[in-house]
Coordinates of C-alpha atoms (C1' of nucleotides) in Angstrom, one line a residue:
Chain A
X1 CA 56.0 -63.2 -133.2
X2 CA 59.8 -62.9 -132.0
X3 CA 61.4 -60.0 -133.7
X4 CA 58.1 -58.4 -135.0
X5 CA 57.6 -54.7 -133.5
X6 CA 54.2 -53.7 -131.4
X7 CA 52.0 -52.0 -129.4
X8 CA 51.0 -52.6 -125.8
X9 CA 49.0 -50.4 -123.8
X10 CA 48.6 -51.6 -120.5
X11 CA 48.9 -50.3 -116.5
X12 CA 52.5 -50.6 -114.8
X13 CA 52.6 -53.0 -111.9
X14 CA 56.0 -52.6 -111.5
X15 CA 59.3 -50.6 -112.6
X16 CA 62.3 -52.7 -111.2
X17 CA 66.1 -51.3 -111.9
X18 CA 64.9 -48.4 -113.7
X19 CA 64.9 -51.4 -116.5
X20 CA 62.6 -53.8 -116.4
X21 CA 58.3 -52.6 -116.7
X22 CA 56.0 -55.4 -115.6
X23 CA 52.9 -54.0 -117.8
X24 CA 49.4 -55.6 -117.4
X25 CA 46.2 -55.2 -119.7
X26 CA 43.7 -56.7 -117.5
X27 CA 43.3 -59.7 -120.6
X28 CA 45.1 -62.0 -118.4
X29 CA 46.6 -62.7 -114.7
X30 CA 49.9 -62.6 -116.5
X31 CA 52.1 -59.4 -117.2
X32 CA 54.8 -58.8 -119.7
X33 CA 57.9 -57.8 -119.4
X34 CA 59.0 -54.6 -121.6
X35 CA 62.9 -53.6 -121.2
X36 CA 64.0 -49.9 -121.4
X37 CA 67.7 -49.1 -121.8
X38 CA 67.5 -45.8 -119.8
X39 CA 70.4 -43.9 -121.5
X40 CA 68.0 -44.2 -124.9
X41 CA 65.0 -42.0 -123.1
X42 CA 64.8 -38.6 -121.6
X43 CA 64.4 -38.9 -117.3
X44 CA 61.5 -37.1 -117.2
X45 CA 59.6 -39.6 -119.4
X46 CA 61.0 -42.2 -117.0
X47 CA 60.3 -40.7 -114.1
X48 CA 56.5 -40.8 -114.7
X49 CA 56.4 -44.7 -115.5
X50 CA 55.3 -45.4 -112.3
X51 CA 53.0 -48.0 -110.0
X52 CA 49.4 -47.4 -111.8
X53 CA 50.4 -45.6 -114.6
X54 CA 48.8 -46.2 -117.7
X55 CA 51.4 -46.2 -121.0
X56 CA 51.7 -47.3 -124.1
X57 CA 55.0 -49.2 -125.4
X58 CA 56.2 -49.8 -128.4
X59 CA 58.7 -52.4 -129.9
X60 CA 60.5 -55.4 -130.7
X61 CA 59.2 -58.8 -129.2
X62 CA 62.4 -60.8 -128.4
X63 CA 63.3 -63.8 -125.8
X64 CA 64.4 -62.7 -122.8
X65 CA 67.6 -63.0 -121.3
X66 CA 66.1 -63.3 -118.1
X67 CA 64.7 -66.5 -116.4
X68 CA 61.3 -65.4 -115.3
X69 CA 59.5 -65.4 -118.9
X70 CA 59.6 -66.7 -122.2
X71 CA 59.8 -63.7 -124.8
X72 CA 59.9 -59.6 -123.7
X73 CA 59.8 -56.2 -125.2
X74 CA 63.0 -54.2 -126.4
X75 CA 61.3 -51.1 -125.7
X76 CA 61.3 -48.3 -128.8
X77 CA 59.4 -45.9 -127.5
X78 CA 57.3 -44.6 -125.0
X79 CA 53.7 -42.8 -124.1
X80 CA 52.9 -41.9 -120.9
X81 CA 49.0 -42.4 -121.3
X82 CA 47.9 -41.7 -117.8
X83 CA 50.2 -40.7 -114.9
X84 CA 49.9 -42.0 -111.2
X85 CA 51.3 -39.9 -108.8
X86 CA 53.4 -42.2 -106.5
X87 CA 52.7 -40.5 -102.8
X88 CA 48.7 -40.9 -103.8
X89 CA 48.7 -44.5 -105.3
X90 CA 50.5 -45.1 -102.1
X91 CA 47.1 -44.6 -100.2
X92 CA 45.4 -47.0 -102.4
X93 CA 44.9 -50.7 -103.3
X94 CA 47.5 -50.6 -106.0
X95 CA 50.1 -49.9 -103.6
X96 CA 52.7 -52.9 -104.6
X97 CA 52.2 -55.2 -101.2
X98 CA 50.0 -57.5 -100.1
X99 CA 46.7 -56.5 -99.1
X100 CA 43.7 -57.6 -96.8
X101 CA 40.4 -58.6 -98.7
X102 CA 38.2 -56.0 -95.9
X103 CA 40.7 -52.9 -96.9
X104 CA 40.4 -53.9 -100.6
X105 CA 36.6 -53.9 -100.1
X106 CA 36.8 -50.1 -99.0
X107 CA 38.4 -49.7 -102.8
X108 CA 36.1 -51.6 -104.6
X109 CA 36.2 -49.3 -107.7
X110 CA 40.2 -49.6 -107.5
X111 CA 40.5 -53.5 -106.7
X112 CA 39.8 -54.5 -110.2
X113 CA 43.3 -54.0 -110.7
X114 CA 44.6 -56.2 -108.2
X115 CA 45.5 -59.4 -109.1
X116 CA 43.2 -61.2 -106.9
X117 CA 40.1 -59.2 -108.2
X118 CA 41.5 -59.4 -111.7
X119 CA 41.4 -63.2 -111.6
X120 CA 37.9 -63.4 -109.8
X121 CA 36.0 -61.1 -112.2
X122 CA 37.7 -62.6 -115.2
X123 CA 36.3 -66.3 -113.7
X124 CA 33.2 -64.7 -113.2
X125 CA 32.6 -63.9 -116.4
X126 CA 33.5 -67.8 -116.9
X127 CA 31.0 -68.8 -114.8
X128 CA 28.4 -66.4 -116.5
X129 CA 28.9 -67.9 -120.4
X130 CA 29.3 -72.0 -118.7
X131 CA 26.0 -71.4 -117.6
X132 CA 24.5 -69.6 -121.0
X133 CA 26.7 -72.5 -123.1
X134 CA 25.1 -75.2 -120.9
X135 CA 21.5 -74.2 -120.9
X136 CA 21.6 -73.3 -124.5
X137 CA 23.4 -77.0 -125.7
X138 CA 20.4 -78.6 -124.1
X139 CA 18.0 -76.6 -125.6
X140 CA 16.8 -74.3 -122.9
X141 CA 15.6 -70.7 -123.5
X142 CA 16.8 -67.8 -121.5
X143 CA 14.1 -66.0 -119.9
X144 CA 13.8 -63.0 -118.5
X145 CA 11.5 -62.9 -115.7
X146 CA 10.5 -59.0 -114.5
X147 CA 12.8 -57.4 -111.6
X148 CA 9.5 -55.0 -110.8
X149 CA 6.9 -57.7 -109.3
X150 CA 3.2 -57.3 -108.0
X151 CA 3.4 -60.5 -106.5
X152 CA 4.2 -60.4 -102.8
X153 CA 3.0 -63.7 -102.3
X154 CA 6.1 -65.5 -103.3
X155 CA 7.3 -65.8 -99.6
X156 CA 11.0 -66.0 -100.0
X157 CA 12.0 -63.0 -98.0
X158 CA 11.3 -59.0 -97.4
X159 CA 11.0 -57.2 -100.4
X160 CA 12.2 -53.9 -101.4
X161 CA 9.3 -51.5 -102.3
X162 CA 8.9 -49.8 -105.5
X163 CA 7.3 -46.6 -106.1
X164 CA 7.7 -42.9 -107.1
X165 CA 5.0 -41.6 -104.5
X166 CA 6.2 -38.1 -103.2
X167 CA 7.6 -39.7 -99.5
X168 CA 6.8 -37.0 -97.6
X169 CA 3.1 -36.3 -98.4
X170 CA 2.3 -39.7 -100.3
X171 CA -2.1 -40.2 -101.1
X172 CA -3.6 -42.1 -98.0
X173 CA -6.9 -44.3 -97.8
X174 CA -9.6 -43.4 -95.2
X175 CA -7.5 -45.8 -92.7
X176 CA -4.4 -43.7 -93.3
X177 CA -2.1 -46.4 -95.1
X178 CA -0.5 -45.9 -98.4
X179 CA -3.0 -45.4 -101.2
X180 CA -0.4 -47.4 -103.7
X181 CA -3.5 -47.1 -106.3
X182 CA -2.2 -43.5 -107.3
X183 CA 1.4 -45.4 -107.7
X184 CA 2.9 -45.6 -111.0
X185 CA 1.5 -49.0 -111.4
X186 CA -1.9 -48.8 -109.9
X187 CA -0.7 -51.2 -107.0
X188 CA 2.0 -51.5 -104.7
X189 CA 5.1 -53.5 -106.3
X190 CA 8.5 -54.7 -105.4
X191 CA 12.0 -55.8 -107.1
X192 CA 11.6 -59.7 -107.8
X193 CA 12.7 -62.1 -105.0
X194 CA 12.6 -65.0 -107.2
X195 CA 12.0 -65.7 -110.8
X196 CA 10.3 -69.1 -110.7
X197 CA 6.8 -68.3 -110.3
X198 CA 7.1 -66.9 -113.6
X199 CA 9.6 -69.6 -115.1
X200 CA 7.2 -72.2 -114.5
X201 CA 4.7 -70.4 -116.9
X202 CA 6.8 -70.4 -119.8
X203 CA 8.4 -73.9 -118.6
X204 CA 4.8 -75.0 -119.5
X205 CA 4.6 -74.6 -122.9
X206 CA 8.1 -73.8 -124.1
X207 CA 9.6 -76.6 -122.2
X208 CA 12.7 -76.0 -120.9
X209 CA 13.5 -72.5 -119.4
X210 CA 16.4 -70.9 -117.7
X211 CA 16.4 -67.5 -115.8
X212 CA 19.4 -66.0 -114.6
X213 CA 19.0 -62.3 -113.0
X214 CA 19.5 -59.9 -110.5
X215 CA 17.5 -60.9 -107.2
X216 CA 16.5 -58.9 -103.9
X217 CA 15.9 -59.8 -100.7
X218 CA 15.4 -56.8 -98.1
X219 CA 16.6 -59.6 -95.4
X220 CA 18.7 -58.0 -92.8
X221 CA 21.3 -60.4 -93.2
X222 CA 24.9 -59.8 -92.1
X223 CA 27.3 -62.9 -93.1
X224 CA 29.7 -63.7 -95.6
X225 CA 27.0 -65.6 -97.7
X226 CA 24.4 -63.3 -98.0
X227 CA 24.1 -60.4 -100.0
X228 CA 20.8 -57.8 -100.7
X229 CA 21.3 -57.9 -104.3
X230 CA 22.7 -60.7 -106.0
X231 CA 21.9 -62.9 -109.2
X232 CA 20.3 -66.1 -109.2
X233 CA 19.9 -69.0 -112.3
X234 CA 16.5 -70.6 -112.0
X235 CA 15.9 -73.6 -114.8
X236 CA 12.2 -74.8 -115.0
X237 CA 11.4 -78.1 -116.5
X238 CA 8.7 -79.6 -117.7
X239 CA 7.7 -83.4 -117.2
X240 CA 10.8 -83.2 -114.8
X241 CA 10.2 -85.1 -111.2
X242 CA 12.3 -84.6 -108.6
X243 CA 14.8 -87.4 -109.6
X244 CA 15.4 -85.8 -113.2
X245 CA 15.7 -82.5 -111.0
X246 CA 18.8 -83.7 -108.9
X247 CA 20.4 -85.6 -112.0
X248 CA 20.3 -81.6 -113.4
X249 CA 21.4 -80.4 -111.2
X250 CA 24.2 -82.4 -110.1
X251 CA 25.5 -82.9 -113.9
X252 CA 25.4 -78.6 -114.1
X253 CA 27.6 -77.7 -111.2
X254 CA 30.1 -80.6 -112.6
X255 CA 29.8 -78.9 -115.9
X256 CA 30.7 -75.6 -114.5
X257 CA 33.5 -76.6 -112.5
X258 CA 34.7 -78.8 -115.5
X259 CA 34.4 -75.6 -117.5
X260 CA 36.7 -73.0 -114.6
X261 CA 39.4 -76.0 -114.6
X262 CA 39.6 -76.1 -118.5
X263 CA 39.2 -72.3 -119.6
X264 CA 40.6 -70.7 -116.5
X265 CA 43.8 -72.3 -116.0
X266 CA 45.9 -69.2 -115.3
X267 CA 43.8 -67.3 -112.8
X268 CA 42.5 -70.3 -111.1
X269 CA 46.5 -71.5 -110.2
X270 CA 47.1 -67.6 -109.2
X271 CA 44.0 -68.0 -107.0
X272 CA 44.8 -72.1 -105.4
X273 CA 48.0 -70.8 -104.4
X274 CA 46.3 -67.6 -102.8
X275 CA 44.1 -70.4 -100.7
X276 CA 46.8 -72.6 -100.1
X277 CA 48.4 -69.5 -98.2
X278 CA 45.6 -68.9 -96.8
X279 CA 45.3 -72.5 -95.1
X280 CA 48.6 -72.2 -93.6
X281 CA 47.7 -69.3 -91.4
X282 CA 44.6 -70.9 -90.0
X283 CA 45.2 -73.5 -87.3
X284 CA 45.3 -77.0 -88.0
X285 CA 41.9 -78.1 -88.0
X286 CA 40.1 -75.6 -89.9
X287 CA 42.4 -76.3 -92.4
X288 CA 40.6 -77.4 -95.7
X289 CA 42.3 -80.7 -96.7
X290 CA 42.5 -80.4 -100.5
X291 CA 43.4 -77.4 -102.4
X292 CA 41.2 -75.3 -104.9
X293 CA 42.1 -77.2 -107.8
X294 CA 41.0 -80.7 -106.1
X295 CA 38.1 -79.3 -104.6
X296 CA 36.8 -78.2 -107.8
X297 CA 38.3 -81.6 -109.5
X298 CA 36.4 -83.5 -106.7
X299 CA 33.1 -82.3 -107.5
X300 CA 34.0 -83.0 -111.0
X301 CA 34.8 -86.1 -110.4
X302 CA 32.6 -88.1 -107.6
X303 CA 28.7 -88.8 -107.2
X304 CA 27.2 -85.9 -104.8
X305 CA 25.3 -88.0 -101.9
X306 CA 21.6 -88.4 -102.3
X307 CA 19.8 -89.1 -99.2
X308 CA 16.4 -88.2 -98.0
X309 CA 15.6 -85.7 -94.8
X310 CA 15.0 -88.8 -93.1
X311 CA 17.9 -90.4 -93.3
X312 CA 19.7 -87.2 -92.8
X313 CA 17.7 -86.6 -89.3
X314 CA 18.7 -90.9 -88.4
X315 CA 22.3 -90.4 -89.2
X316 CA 22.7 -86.9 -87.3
X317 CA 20.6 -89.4 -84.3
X318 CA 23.4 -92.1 -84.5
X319 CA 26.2 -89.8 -84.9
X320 CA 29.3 -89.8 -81.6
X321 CA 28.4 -86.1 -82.5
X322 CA 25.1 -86.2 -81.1
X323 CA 25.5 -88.6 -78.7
X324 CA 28.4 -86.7 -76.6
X325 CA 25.7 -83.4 -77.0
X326 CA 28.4 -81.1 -79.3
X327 CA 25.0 -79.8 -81.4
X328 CA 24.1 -76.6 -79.9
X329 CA 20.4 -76.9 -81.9
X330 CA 18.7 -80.5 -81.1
X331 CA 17.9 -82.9 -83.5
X332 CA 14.2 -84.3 -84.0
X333 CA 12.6 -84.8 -87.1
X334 CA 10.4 -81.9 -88.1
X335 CA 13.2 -79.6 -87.6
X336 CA 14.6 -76.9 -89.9
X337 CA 18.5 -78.1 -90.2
X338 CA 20.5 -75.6 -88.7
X339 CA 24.3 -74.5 -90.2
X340 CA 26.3 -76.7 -87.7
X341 CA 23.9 -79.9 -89.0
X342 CA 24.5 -79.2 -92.5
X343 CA 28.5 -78.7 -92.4
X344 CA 28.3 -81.7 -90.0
X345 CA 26.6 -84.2 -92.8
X346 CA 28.5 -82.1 -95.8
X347 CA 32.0 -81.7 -94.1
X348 CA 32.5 -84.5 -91.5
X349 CA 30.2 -87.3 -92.6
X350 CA 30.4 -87.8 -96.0
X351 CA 33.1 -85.4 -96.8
X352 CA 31.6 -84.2 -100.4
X353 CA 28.7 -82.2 -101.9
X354 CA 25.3 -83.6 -100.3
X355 CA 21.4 -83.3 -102.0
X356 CA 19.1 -83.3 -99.1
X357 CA 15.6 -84.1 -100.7
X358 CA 12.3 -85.0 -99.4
X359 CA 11.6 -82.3 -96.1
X360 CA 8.6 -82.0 -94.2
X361 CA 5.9 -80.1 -95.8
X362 CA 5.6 -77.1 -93.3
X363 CA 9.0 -76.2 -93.4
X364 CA 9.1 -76.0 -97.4
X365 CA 7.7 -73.1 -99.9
X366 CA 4.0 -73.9 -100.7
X367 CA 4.4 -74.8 -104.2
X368 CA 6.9 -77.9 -103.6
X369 CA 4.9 -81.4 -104.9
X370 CA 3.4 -83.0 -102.0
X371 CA 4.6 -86.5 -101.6
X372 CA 2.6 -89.9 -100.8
X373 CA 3.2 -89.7 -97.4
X374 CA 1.0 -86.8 -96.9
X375 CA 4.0 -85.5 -94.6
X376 CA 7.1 -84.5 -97.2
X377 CA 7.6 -82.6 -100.5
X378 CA 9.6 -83.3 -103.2
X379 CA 12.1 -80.5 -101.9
X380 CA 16.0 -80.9 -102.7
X381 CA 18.7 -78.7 -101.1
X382 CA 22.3 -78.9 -102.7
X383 CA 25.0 -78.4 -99.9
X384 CA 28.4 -77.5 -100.6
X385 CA 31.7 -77.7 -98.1
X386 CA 32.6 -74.5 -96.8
X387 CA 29.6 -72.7 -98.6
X388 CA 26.1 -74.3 -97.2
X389 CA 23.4 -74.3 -99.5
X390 CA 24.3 -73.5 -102.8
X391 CA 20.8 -74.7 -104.6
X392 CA 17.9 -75.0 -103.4
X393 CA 14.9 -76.6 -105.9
X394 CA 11.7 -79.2 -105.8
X395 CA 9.6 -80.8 -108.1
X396 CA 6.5 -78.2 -108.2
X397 CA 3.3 -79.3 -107.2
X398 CA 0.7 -79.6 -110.3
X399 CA -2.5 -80.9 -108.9
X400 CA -5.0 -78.0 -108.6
X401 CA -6.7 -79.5 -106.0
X402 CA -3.4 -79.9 -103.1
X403 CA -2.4 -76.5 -104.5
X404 CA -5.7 -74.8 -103.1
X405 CA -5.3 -76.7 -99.9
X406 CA -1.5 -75.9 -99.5
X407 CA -2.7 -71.8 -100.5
X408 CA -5.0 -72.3 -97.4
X409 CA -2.3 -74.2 -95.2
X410 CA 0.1 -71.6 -96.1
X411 CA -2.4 -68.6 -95.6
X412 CA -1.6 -67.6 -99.1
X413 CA -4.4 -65.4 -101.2
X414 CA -5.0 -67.7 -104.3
X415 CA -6.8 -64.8 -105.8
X416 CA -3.9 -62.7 -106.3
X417 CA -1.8 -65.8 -108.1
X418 CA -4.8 -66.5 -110.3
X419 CA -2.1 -66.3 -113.3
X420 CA -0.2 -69.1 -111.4
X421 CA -3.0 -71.5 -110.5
X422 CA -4.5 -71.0 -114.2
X423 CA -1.5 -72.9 -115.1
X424 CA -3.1 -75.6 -113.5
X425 CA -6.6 -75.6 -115.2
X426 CA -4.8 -76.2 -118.6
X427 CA -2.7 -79.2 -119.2
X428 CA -1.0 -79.3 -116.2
X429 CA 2.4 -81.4 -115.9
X430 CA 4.9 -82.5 -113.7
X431 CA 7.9 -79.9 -113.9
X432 CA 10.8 -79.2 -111.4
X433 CA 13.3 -76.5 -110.9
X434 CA 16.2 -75.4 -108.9
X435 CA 18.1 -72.1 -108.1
X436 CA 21.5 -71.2 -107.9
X437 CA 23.1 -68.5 -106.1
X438 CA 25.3 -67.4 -108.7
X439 CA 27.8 -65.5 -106.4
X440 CA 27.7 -68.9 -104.2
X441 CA 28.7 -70.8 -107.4
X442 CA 31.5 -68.3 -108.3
X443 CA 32.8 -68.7 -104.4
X444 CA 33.2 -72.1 -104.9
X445 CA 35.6 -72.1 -107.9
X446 CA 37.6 -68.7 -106.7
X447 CA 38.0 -70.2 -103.6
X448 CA 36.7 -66.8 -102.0
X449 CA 35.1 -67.0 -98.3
X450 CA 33.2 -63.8 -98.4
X451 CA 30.5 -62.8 -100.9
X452 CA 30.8 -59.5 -101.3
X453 CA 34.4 -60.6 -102.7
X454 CA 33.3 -62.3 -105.7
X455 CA 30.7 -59.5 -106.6
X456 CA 31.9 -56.3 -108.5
X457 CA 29.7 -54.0 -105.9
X458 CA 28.2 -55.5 -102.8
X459 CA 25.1 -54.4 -101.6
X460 CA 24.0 -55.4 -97.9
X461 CA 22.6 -53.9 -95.4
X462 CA 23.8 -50.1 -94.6
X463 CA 25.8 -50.1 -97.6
X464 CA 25.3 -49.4 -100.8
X465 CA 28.7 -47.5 -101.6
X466 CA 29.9 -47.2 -105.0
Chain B
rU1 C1' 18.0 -58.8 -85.5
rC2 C1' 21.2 -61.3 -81.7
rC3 C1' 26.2 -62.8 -79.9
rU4 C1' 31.4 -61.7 -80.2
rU5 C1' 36.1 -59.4 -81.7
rC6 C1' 38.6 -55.4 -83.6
rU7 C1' 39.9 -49.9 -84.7
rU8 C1' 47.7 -47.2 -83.3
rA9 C1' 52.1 -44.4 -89.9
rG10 C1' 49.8 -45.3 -96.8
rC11 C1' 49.2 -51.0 -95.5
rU12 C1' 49.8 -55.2 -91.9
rC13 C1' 50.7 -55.1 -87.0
rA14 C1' 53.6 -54.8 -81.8
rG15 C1' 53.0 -51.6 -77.7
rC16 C1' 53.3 -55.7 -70.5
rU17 C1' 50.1 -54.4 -64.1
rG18 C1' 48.4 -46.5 -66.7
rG19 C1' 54.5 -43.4 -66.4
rU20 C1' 59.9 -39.5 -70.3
rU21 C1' 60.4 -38.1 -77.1
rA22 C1' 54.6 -44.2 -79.5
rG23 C1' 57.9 -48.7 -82.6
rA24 C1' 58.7 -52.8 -86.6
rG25 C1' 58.1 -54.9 -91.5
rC26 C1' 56.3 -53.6 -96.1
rA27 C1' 55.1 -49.2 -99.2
rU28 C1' 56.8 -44.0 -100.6
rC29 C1' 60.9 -40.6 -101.5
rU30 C1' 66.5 -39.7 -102.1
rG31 C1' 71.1 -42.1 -103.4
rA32 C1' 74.0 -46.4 -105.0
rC33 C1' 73.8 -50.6 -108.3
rU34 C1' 72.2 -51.9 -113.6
rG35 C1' 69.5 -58.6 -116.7
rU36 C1' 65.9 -57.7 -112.6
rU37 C1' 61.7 -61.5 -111.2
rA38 C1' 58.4 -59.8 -103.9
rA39 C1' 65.6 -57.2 -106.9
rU40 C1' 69.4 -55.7 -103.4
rC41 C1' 72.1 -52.1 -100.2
rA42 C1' 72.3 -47.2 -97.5
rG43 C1' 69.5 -43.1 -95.8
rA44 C1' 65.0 -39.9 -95.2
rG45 C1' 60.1 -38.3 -94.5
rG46 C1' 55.5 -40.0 -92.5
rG47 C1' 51.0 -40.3 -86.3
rU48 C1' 43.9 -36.2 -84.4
rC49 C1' 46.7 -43.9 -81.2
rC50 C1' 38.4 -44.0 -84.7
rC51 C1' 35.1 -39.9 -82.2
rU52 C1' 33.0 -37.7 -77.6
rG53 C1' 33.0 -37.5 -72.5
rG54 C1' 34.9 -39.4 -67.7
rU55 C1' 38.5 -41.4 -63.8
rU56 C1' 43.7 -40.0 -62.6
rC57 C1' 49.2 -35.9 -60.8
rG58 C1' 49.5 -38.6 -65.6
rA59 C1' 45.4 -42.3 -70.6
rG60 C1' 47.3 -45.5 -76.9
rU61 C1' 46.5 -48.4 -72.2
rC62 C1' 41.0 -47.9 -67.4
rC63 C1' 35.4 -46.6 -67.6
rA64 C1' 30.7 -44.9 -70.4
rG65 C1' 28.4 -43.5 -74.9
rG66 C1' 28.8 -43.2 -80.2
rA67 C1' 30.7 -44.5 -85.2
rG68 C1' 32.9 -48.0 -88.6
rA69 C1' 34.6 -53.0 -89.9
rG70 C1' 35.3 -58.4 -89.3
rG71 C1' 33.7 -63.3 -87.5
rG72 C1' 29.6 -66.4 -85.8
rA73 C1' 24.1 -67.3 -85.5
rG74 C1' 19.1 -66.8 -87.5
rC75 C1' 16.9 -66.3 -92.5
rC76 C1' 18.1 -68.0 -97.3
rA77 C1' 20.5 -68.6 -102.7

RNA sequence: UCCUUCUUAGCUCAGCUGGUUAGAGCAUCUGACUGUUAAUCAGAGGGUCCCUGGUUCGAGUCCAGGAGAGGGAGCCA
């Protein structure tokens, strides 16, 4: 390539000496350097290659003289392709200085070309095709599951309502509710919550199924880990228990970190030394011990702890923790976990990922396999440091006869998931499945702490800008 | 939904028990320099102190209400 002339269009990120362009395409983290000698161009021209400016470059590639890169571009000519003015890109994100992550929120159609947001959409993207490449080399099939659902007996949140009924003057019944049967569908409907329902249908007879698609949960839920609209991957096996569930599981978020460490070398060193600046300004013992390369390399690299809920519930008993009363929520078995006793097990007792398996029945979904003891399900929760749950899955529960009584137990209207328990009637089989917060996943290998910072446009409560 | 913190220049922030003309760094502009790497040096411009009302001789500072944002909790992925 040295000495051949070319092309590069890009956006300026910086024009030092009136010499030296630092010109980015958005391909990679990495810019490159394009030298003008300003005696050869008119000032006017120069004057517009500016912070944000998009132009086009041509000439020879040579080796620099300078120490900071490997080759650079004696620069021909130039097109000015798209001028930035500098007194109004000062008022935006691309202003050359450090930003924080809230303001660059406020610009989210303008952050892409930061090099923060560069990297994380780029890994994104990463993350996206690792989880396509791993289903498909298995031999799963991608399904797509509807995002307009009937069912509303799923139970994993609020829903968001469907419908094109006129709001102001909308049909009632006699009792003066909604008459959703003059709806567009002929019932009232809602955008999907979860995919599974319908990925165990197709798990039972094609096998091994994958979703992965936008989810919505009308949850008024304001933290850095939830979002309204985000996308979830739901795998569905069949003759899986929950053993062959966990060894999935485990073996794909190892995959996926294996993949970001091998095919995003560049962004994911801009982005560990991001954290590692990060760490220094919080005090000492929040700091996160290892880096974003070792955390990833750690996952990659060690057994994620298996234990059941009630071991979990005797080792948060025995713990100095507990004992000198530092839980704020109490610990007895038939509790929910609460945040501080997750981090507790995940961050200070075993100090790496932890599968939780095997809850009490009443605080799991209503289709999670009932086990022997009459009292647990074959659930599994995946917990993550610094992140919380970040899959959440069971082996499902096939016998028609414990799925009626859990439907009654859980006041659920069989009737209305006749499609579900029909499954049931015909060839039945064991099958498991998990889901994975996608955005959760992509957190984890950018290092991010907020959601809506690994997601191109956030959507949570009172805010749907953009 | 609850608890809590914050809102001062384009950005990040300082501004003491209320007291003259509200400051710094970076960014922007102008000039110098011309093989720079977060360039450097000199200078300049830039303010509805979030909004509304109140207390006071006097409010960026105190009080009340509102708006927006962050952090934590619950719920979950």
């Amino acid at each position: 390539m040295i000495g051949k002339e070319l092309i590069v269009k890009g956006w300026v990120r910086g024009f030092r000496n009136d010499r030296f362009i630092q010109l980015n395409d958005g391909s990679t983290i990495k810019t490159i350097q394009a030298v003008v000698e300003a005696e050869n161009f008119d000032e006017a021209i120069l004057k517009k290659i500016t912070t944000g400016a998009a132009v086009g470059l041509k000439g020879i590639l040579v080796e620099s003289q300078g120490a900071g890169q490997a080759v650079e571009i004696q620069v021909s000519e130039i097109e000015i392709i798209g001028e930035a003015n500098p007194d109004d890109i000062q008022k935006t994100v691309m202003q050359p200085k450090k930003h924080s992550l809230d303001y660059l929120r406020e610009q989210a159609h303008l952050r892409f070309r930061t090099n923060v947001f560069g990297a994380v959409f780029r890994i994104r993207h990463n993350v996206a095709f690792a989880i396509h490449k791993f289903f498909n080399d298995k031999g799963f099939f991608y399904l797509n599951t509807p995002i307009i659902t009937g069912s509303d007996a799923e139970g994993a949140g609020e829903m968001f309502r469907v419908t094109n009924l006129d709001p102001l003057n909308p049909p009632l019944n006699e009792d003066g509710t909604v008459n959703y049967k003059e709806d567009f569908f002929g019932k009232a409907v809602n955008l999907t919550v979860s995919g599974q329902l319908e990925a165990e249908l197709a798990a039972l007879a094609l096998g091994q199924v994958y979703t992965f698609g936008p989810t919505f949960r009308a949850e008024n839920s304001n933290t850095s880990r939830h979002l309204a609209e985000f996308w979830m991957i739901e795998p569905e096996v069949a003759f899986n228990d929950l053993k062959d569930n966990m060894d999935l599981t485990e073996e794909f978020l190892k995959y996926l970190s294996k993949y970001i460490l091998d095919n995003c070398a560049d962004d994911l060193q801009f982005l560990h030394e991001r954290d590692a600046a990060e760490q220094t300004q919080k005090p000492q013992n929040e700091r996160n011990e290892l880096g974003l390369i070792q955390r990833l390399e750690f996952v990659v690299n060690n057994d994620f702890k298996r234990l059941t809920y009630t071991e979990a519930i005797e080792v948060l008993l025995n713990s100095n923790h507990y004992k000198k009363k530092k839980f704020k929520y109490d610990v007895a078995w038939g509790i929910d976990l609460q945040s501080e006793h997750e981090r507790y097990l995940v961050e200070k007792e075993f100090n790496c990922p932890v599968i939780l398996t095997d809850y009490p029945a009443e605080i799991k979904a209503f289709y999670m396999r009932q086990n022997d003891d009459g009292k647990t399900v074959a659930a599994m929760d995946v917990l993550f440091p610094g992140i919380g749950e970040i899959v959440g899955g069971s082996q499902r529960e096939e016998r028609m006869d414990i799925l009626k009584e859990k439907c009654a137990a859980f006041n659920i209207d069989e009737e209305e998931l006749w499609w579900y328990m029909d499954t049931r009637k015909f060839g039945s089989v064991p099958h498991a499945g998990f889901g994975l917060g996608f955005e959760r996943m992509v957190m984890f290998v950018t290092g991010m702490t907020n959601i809506r910072d690994v997601i191109p446009f956030p959507r949570t409560p009172q805010n749907a800008e953009f």
